[in-house]
Coordinates of C-alpha atoms in Angstrom, one line a residue:
X25 CA 21.7 -2.4 31.6
X26 CA 22.4 0.3 34.6
X27 CA 22.6 4.3 34.4
X28 CA 24.9 6.2 35.6
X29 CA 24.1 9.6 35.4
X30 CA 27.3 13.1 35.7
X31 CA 25.4 16.1 36.3
X32 CA 26.5 20.1 37.0
X33 CA 23.6 21.5 39.4
X34 CA 24.6 25.3 39.7
X35 CA 21.4 25.8 42.2
X36 CA 20.1 24.0 44.7
X37 CA 16.9 23.3 43.1
X38 CA 19.2 21.7 40.1
X39 CA 20.9 19.8 42.6
X40 CA 17.6 18.1 44.2
X41 CA 15.6 18.1 40.2
X42 CA 19.0 15.6 39.3
X43 CA 17.9 13.9 42.3
X44 CA 14.8 13.3 41.9
X45 CA 15.7 12.5 38.3
X46 CA 17.8 10.0 38.9
X47 CA 15.8 8.1 41.7
X48 CA 12.5 7.3 38.9
X49 CA 15.0 4.7 36.9
X50 CA 15.8 1.5 39.1
X51 CA 19.4 1.4 39.5
X52 CA 20.8 4.0 38.4
X53 CA 24.1 6.0 40.3
X54 CA 23.9 9.7 40.0
X55 CA 27.7 11.7 40.6
X56 CA 28.0 15.2 41.4
X57 CA 29.8 17.7 39.7
X58 CA 32.1 19.2 42.3
X59 CA 34.4 22.4 40.5
X60 CA 36.9 22.6 42.3
X61 CA 38.1 19.4 41.8
X62 CA 36.7 18.5 38.3
X63 CA 35.3 15.3 40.3
X64 CA 32.1 13.7 40.3
X65 CA 31.1 11.8 43.7
X66 CA 28.6 9.5 45.2
X67 CA 28.6 7.7 48.1
X68 CA 31.2 9.2 49.3
X69 CA 33.8 8.5 46.0
X70 CA 35.3 11.4 44.3
X71 CA 35.9 9.7 41.0
X72 CA 37.2 11.9 36.9
X73 CA 34.5 10.2 34.6
X74 CA 37.3 8.6 33.0
X75 CA 37.6 6.6 36.3
X76 CA 33.8 6.0 37.2
X77 CA 33.3 4.2 33.5
X78 CA 36.5 1.9 34.8
X79 CA 34.7 1.3 38.2
X80 CA 32.0 -0.2 36.1
X81 CA 33.8 -2.5 34.3
X82 CA 35.3 -3.6 36.8
X83 CA 32.4 -4.3 39.1
X84 CA 30.0 -4.6 36.8
X85 CA 29.4 -7.5 34.0
X86 CA 26.3 -5.5 32.4
X87 CA 27.1 -2.3 30.0
X88 CA 25.4 0.9 31.3
X89 CA 24.3 3.8 30.0
X90 CA 26.6 7.1 31.4
X91 CA 24.1 9.9 31.1
X92 CA 25.8 13.3 31.3
X93 CA 23.5 16.6 32.2
X94 CA 25.5 19.7 32.0
X95 CA 23.2 21.1 33.8
X96 CA 20.2 19.5 35.6
X97 CA 17.1 21.9 34.4
X98 CA 17.3 19.0 31.2
X99 CA 13.7 17.5 31.0
X100 CA 12.6 14.4 32.9
X101 CA 12.1 13.1 29.5
X102 CA 15.0 13.0 28.2
X103 CA 16.5 10.8 29.8
X104 CA 13.5 8.3 29.9
X105 CA 13.1 8.4 26.1
X106 CA 17.7 7.6 25.9
X107 CA 17.3 5.5 28.6
X108 CA 14.7 3.3 26.3
X109 CA 15.7 3.9 22.8
X110 CA 19.0 2.6 23.3
X111 CA 19.0 0.5 26.5
X112 CA 20.1 -2.3 23.7
X113 CA 23.1 -0.8 22.2
X114 CA 25.3 -1.4 25.1
X115 CA 28.6 0.3 26.9
X116 CA 27.5 4.3 25.8
X117 CA 27.7 8.0 26.8
X118 CA 24.6 10.6 26.3
X119 CA 24.9 14.2 26.8
X120 CA 22.7 16.8 27.3
X121 CA 22.9 20.2 26.7
X122 CA 19.7 22.2 25.9
X123 CA 21.3 25.8 27.3
X124 CA 21.9 26.8 24.1
X125 CA 20.9 24.8 21.0
X126 CA 18.3 23.5 23.3
X127 CA 18.3 19.7 22.0
X128 CA 19.8 16.8 24.0
X129 CA 22.5 14.7 21.6
X130 CA 23.3 11.2 23.0
X131 CA 26.3 10.0 21.5
X132 CA 26.9 6.3 21.4
X133 CA 31.2 5.7 22.3
X134 CA 32.9 2.2 22.3
X135 CA 35.7 2.5 24.4
X136 CA 38.9 1.4 24.0
X137 CA 40.7 2.5 26.1
X138 CA 40.8 4.8 29.1
X139 CA 44.2 7.6 30.6
X140 CA 44.0 7.1 34.3
X141 CA 44.9 10.7 34.6
X142 CA 41.8 11.9 33.2
X143 CA 39.8 11.1 30.1
X144 CA 39.2 7.9 27.5
X145 CA 42.2 7.2 24.7
X146 CA 40.5 6.5 21.9
X147 CA 36.4 5.9 20.4
X148 CA 34.1 6.8 18.0
X149 CA 30.6 8.8 18.3
X150 CA 27.8 8.8 16.8
X151 CA 25.6 11.7 17.1
X152 CA 21.8 11.9 18.1
X153 CA 18.9 14.5 18.0
X154 CA 16.3 13.8 20.5
X155 CA 14.9 17.2 21.0
X156 CA 14.8 20.9 18.7
X157 CA 13.8 23.9 20.0
X158 CA 10.2 25.9 20.8
X159 CA 9.5 29.4 21.2
X160 CA 8.8 28.2 24.9
X161 CA 11.7 26.5 25.3
X162 CA 13.7 29.7 24.5
X163 CA 12.1 31.6 26.7
X164 CA 12.4 28.9 29.5
X165 CA 15.9 28.7 29.4
X166 CA 17.4 31.6 27.8
X167 CA 15.3 34.2 30.0
X168 CA 13.1 32.7 32.9
X169 CA 16.2 30.9 34.1
X170 CA 18.7 33.7 33.2
X171 CA 19.3 34.2 37.2
X172 CA 20.3 30.8 37.4
X173 CA 22.1 29.4 34.9
X174 CA 23.7 32.6 33.4
X175 CA 24.2 35.5 35.7
X176 CA 27.7 35.6 35.7
X177 CA 29.5 35.2 32.7
X178 CA 31.8 32.0 31.5
X179 CA 34.2 34.5 30.4
X180 CA 35.8 37.7 29.3
X181 CA 37.8 38.8 26.7
X182 CA 39.8 42.2 27.2
X183 CA 42.2 44.1 24.8
X184 CA 45.3 45.1 27.1
X185 CA 46.4 46.4 23.5
X186 CA 44.5 48.1 20.9
X187 CA 47.6 46.7 18.2
X188 CA 49.0 43.6 17.1
X189 CA 52.3 43.2 15.2
X190 CA 50.5 41.3 12.2
X191 CA 48.6 42.5 9.5
X192 CA 47.2 39.4 8.7
X193 CA 44.9 40.5 5.4
X194 CA 42.0 38.2 6.8
X195 CA 42.1 40.0 10.4
X196 CA 38.8 42.2 10.7
X197 CA 41.0 44.2 13.3
X198 CA 44.4 44.9 11.7
X199 CA 44.5 44.9 8.6
X200 CA 44.7 47.5 6.2
X201 CA 42.1 46.3 3.7
X202 CA 39.5 46.0 6.9
X203 CA 37.0 49.1 6.9
X204 CA 37.6 49.6 10.7
X205 CA 41.4 49.3 11.5
X206 CA 41.6 52.7 11.2
X207 CA 39.8 52.0 15.3
X208 CA 42.8 50.5 16.7
X209 CA 45.4 53.3 17.1
X210 CA 48.2 50.7 19.4
X211 CA 46.0 52.5 23.0
X212 CA 47.2 50.4 26.6
X213 CA 44.8 49.1 29.2
X214 CA 44.2 51.5 31.9
X215 CA 46.0 50.5 34.9
X216 CA 42.5 51.7 36.6
X217 CA 40.7 50.0 34.0
X218 CA 42.7 46.4 34.2
X219 CA 42.3 46.0 38.2
X220 CA 38.4 47.0 37.9
X221 CA 38.3 44.3 35.7
X222 CA 39.9 41.8 37.4
X223 CA 37.9 42.7 40.9
X224 CA 35.0 42.7 39.4
X225 CA 35.8 39.6 37.9
X226 CA 37.0 38.0 41.3
X227 CA 33.7 39.0 43.0
X228 CA 31.5 37.1 41.0
X229 CA 29.9 33.3 41.7
X230 CA 32.0 30.6 39.6
X231 CA 34.9 33.3 38.9
X232 CA 34.5 33.6 34.7
X233 CA 37.9 33.3 32.7
X234 CA 39.9 36.3 31.3
X235 CA 40.4 36.0 27.8
X236 CA 43.7 37.9 26.1
X237 CA 41.1 36.9 22.8
X238 CA 40.3 40.2 22.2
X239 CA 41.6 41.8 19.0
X240 CA 44.6 42.2 19.9
X241 CA 48.5 41.0 20.2
X242 CA 48.7 40.9 24.0
X243 CA 52.9 40.1 24.3
X244 CA 52.7 43.5 22.8
X245 CA 51.0 44.8 26.3
X246 CA 54.2 46.6 28.6
X247 CA 52.8 45.3 31.7
X248 CA 52.3 41.4 30.5
X249 CA 53.4 40.2 33.5
X250 CA 52.3 42.2 35.6
X251 CA 49.0 41.3 34.2
X252 CA 49.6 37.7 35.0
X253 CA 50.4 37.8 38.1
X254 CA 47.1 39.8 39.1
X255 CA 45.6 37.8 37.5
X256 CA 47.2 35.4 39.8
X257 CA 46.0 37.5 43.4
X258 CA 42.5 37.7 42.6
X259 CA 42.1 34.2 41.8
X260 CA 41.2 33.8 38.6
X261 CA 41.9 31.6 35.6
X262 CA 43.6 32.8 32.3
X263 CA 43.3 31.7 28.8
X264 CA 46.3 32.8 26.9
X265 CA 46.4 33.7 22.6
X266 CA 48.6 34.5 20.7
X267 CA 50.4 35.2 17.2
X268 CA 53.3 33.9 19.3
X269 CA 55.4 36.0 16.8
X270 CA 57.1 37.1 19.8
X271 CA 57.3 34.7 21.5
X272 CA 60.7 34.1 23.1
X273 CA 62.4 31.7 25.1
X274 CA 62.4 33.9 28.0
X275 CA 59.4 35.1 27.7
X276 CA 57.6 31.7 28.0
X277 CA 60.1 30.8 31.1
X278 CA 58.5 34.3 32.6
X279 CA 54.9 33.6 32.0
X280 CA 55.4 29.5 33.6
X281 CA 56.7 31.3 36.5
X282 CA 54.3 34.0 36.4
X283 CA 51.8 32.0 39.2
X284 CA 49.4 32.7 37.0
X285 CA 46.6 29.7 36.3
X286 CA 46.6 29.6 32.4
X287 CA 43.4 27.1 31.6
X288 CA 44.9 27.5 27.8
X289 CA 47.0 28.8 26.0
X290 CA 46.3 29.3 22.1
X291 CA 48.6 30.4 19.4
X292 CA 47.9 31.3 16.0
X293 CA 49.6 29.6 13.0
X294 CA 48.2 29.8 9.7
X295 CA 51.2 27.9 7.8
X296 CA 53.3 25.9 7.3
X297 CA 55.5 27.5 4.6
X298 CA 57.5 30.8 5.1
X299 CA 56.0 32.4 1.6
X300 CA 52.0 31.2 3.1
X301 CA 53.5 32.3 6.6
X302 CA 54.4 35.5 4.9
X303 CA 50.7 35.7 2.9
X304 CA 48.8 35.0 5.1
X305 CA 50.1 36.6 8.3
X306 CA 52.8 38.8 7.9
X307 CA 55.4 39.8 8.8
X308 CA 57.9 37.1 10.5
X309 CA 59.4 34.4 10.8
X310 CA 57.7 30.8 11.0
X311 CA 60.9 29.0 11.1
X312 CA 61.3 30.5 14.9
X313 CA 57.2 31.0 15.8
X314 CA 57.3 27.2 15.4
X315 CA 60.6 26.8 17.1
X316 CA 59.1 29.6 20.0
X317 CA 55.7 27.2 20.0
X318 CA 57.0 23.8 20.6
X319 CA 59.7 25.3 23.6
X320 CA 56.2 26.6 25.1
X321 CA 54.7 23.3 24.4
X322 CA 57.4 21.3 26.4
X323 CA 57.3 23.7 29.1
X324 CA 53.5 23.9 29.1
X325 CA 53.1 19.8 29.5
X326 CA 55.0 19.5 32.3
X327 CA 53.0 22.1 34.0
X328 CA 49.4 20.4 33.3
X329 CA 48.6 23.4 30.5
X330 CA 47.0 22.6 27.5
X331 CA 48.0 24.4 24.6
X332 CA 45.9 24.1 21.3
X333 CA 46.4 25.8 17.8
X334 CA 44.1 28.3 15.7
X335 CA 44.6 27.9 12.0
X336 CA 42.1 30.4 9.7
X337 CA 41.8 28.7 6.0
X338 CA 41.3 30.1 3.2
X339 CA 42.4 30.7 -0.6
X340 CA 45.9 31.3 -0.1
X341 CA 46.6 28.8 2.2
X342 CA 44.0 25.5 2.3
X343 CA 46.5 23.1 0.7
X344 CA 48.7 23.2 3.7
X345 CA 46.2 22.5 6.2
X346 CA 46.7 18.1 5.7
X347 CA 50.7 19.3 6.1
X348 CA 49.3 21.3 9.1
X349 CA 47.3 19.1 11.4
X350 CA 50.0 15.3 10.4
X351 CA 52.6 18.2 11.4
X352 CA 50.6 19.6 15.1
X353 CA 48.2 16.7 15.6
X354 CA 50.4 14.4 18.1
X355 CA 51.9 17.5 20.1
X356 CA 48.4 19.8 21.2
X357 CA 45.3 19.4 22.9
X358 CA 43.1 21.1 20.4
X359 CA 44.1 22.3 16.3
X360 CA 40.7 25.2 15.5
X361 CA 40.4 25.3 11.8
X362 CA 38.4 28.3 11.0
X363 CA 36.4 28.8 7.5
X364 CA 36.1 31.5 5.7
X365 CA 35.6 34.6 6.6
X366 CA 34.9 38.2 5.0
X367 CA 33.6 41.8 5.8
X368 CA 30.5 42.1 3.3
X369 CA 28.0 45.6 3.6
X370 CA 29.7 46.4 6.8
X371 CA 28.3 42.7 8.6
X372 CA 30.7 39.6 9.5
X373 CA 30.0 36.6 6.5
X374 CA 31.1 32.9 7.5
X375 CA 31.3 30.3 4.6
X376 CA 30.5 26.7 7.2
X377 CA 32.0 24.1 5.9
X378 CA 29.2 22.3 7.8
X379 CA 25.7 21.9 6.8
X380 CA 21.6 21.7 8.3
X381 CA 22.6 25.0 9.8
X382 CA 19.8 26.9 12.0
X383 CA 19.2 30.2 13.0
X384 CA 19.1 30.7 17.2
X385 CA 19.7 33.2 19.8
X386 CA 23.8 34.1 19.7
X387 CA 25.3 31.7 22.3
X388 CA 27.8 34.7 23.0
X389 CA 25.3 37.4 24.5
X390 CA 24.8 34.1 27.8
X391 CA 28.0 32.7 27.4
X392 CA 31.1 36.1 27.6
X393 CA 31.4 39.3 27.4
X394 CA 34.1 41.6 25.8
X395 CA 36.0 44.3 26.9
X396 CA 38.0 46.5 24.8
X397 CA 41.4 49.2 26.0
X398 CA 39.2 51.8 27.2
X399 CA 37.1 49.8 29.2
X400 CA 34.1 49.7 26.4
X401 CA 31.6 46.8 27.0
X402 CA 31.3 45.2 23.5
X403 CA 28.0 43.3 23.0
X404 CA 30.1 40.7 21.0
X405 CA 33.8 40.7 19.5
X406 CA 32.6 41.4 16.5
X407 CA 30.7 44.8 17.1
X408 CA 33.0 46.9 15.1
X409 CA 29.4 49.2 14.5
X410 CA 29.4 50.6 17.9
X411 CA 32.9 49.0 20.2
X412 CA 30.7 49.5 23.2
X413 CA 28.8 52.9 22.9
X414 CA 25.6 51.0 23.7
X415 CA 26.5 49.5 26.9
X416 CA 28.0 51.1 30.0
X417 CA 31.9 51.4 30.9
X418 CA 33.4 48.9 33.4
X419 CA 34.6 52.8 34.8
X420 CA 30.7 54.2 35.9
X421 CA 29.2 50.3 36.3
X422 CA 29.8 47.3 37.7
X423 CA 30.8 44.5 35.4
X424 CA 29.0 42.0 36.3
X425 CA 25.9 44.7 37.0
X426 CA 26.5 45.9 33.3
X427 CA 25.9 41.9 32.1
X428 CA 23.0 41.8 34.5
X429 CA 22.0 44.9 32.4
X430 CA 18.9 45.8 30.7
X431 CA 20.4 47.1 28.3
X432 CA 22.5 43.7 27.7
X433 CA 19.2 41.9 28.6
X434 CA 17.3 43.7 25.2
X435 CA 19.5 42.7 23.3
X436 CA 19.4 39.1 24.3
X437 CA 15.5 39.7 23.9
X438 CA 16.2 41.0 20.3
X439 CA 17.6 37.5 20.0
X440 CA 15.2 35.2 22.0
X441 CA 12.3 37.4 19.8
X442 CA 14.3 37.4 16.4
X443 CA 14.0 41.3 16.2
X444 CA 17.4 42.0 15.8
X445 CA 19.8 44.7 15.6
X446 CA 22.9 46.7 14.7
X447 CA 25.4 44.4 13.9
X448 CA 23.1 41.0 14.7
X449 CA 20.7 42.1 12.3
X450 CA 23.4 41.9 9.6
X451 CA 25.6 38.4 11.4
X452 CA 26.3 35.6 9.3
X453 CA 27.8 33.7 12.1
X454 CA 27.8 33.3 15.4
X455 CA 24.1 32.5 16.0
X456 CA 24.2 29.5 14.2
X457 CA 23.9 26.2 15.0
X458 CA 24.4 23.1 12.6
X459 CA 23.5 19.4 14.0
X460 CA 27.0 18.9 14.3
X461 CA 29.2 15.8 13.7
X462 CA 31.7 13.9 15.9
X463 CA 34.1 10.8 14.5
X464 CA 36.9 9.3 15.0
X465 CA 40.0 9.7 12.5
X466 CA 43.5 9.2 12.2
X467 CA 43.5 8.7 16.1
X468 CA 41.3 11.8 16.5
X469 CA 38.2 13.3 17.6
X470 CA 37.0 15.4 15.1
X471 CA 33.6 17.6 15.2
X472 CA 32.2 20.2 12.6
X473 CA 30.2 23.3 13.7
X474 CA 29.0 26.0 11.8
X475 CA 31.9 28.0 10.6
X476 CA 35.1 26.1 12.6
X477 CA 36.0 22.1 13.0
X478 CA 37.7 20.8 16.2
X479 CA 40.8 18.0 15.7
X480 CA 41.4 16.8 19.5
X481 CA 43.9 14.0 19.7
X482 CA 42.8 11.0 21.4
X483 CA 45.5 10.9 23.5
X484 CA 45.9 14.5 24.8
X485 CA 41.5 14.4 25.3
X486 CA 41.4 16.3 28.2
X487 CA 39.9 20.0 29.2
X488 CA 41.0 21.3 31.9
X489 CA 38.5 23.7 32.4
X490 CA 35.7 21.1 33.1
X491 CA 37.4 18.2 33.7
X492 CA 35.9 16.6 30.1

């Protein structure tokens, strides 16, 4: 049994620790991740994960334990325990990510195929949990190492326009039934706010992804193509989100020729029948929307841009999801089914399909910023009560300084100590994680999380953002 370690090292100390860990096990090979091309390098050779697997299979008759360190700060005994416990199981992949759920997940792999351009064609998975959170570990990863691991948000989610062309009954922003809909009045992000956000983001290292997912339909923004061009000028990647109702062929062509580095494009679509579509995503024409998405998929595939679909599951469309999955699974990179959610007593509540969840510090506070069209920074995308009133505006302070500032750190400290305030005190959604399962099902990798399930076609199993 040989050991191959893939490590993403954010700091020099993490790199040193990864090298030290690898040196403690005879025959271990350490591949260090490069964010510039998504490859891992060892001995002067840079390879994608799938290429490393193929290289090992050609050069070695013995099986290997492939250990992924999402950050090299995980404890040395993780690797030793995994190596001793699973060394007899044959070809394996292990994933260690103690940063948010604070546990190591070891995943066995039965490799049956390989895709030369990036990743795997077909495999089955079983998860093993070897580490559970303790107070000291939360303090260590979330607070003590904040400057090393979390000092830059991974994404900045912006509200280009305070409006949507849909009136989905389940939408907490724009539904006529939502107690918060009166706050959304159609205002647009001013150029000075847009420039401040993008210039601040461009000064961060590594640069965060800019997402258009914060409570709006971005294609309503009168300067949307200008926005895309500006992200390209600043060297920022974009996660594009839309309900696709306004996505004409001409607009698709302009988006894809804008020069923007589109990391992913995600479209919200919750039906396969027109009458259902009018109930769950009114108004609109489903056939036209589907044709627009299919045209975008075709063009995006040629450009190497992953396209994903989001399906919000409720009583109105529950019986259509299987048909939806069969219709789209061979066309897109991922389908996400979100469980039922609703507002109760001013709190965001979700009914999870996955069991065995535990309450943990909310990952959003360490991962993502949400900025509305005024430049107000929200504690999260569901902060309907404060709407940025407790945090500085980006026009008043550097965006990165707000992320690292005392007020944001106070919110994080509340989550570490379990003494929550405001919306967080009532939220029954994002501050939970379950022991998620992953299995192969009808040619897809199906993973169940607290509140949602993802379906990834194995013939497209690739994440442009990470190389995974």
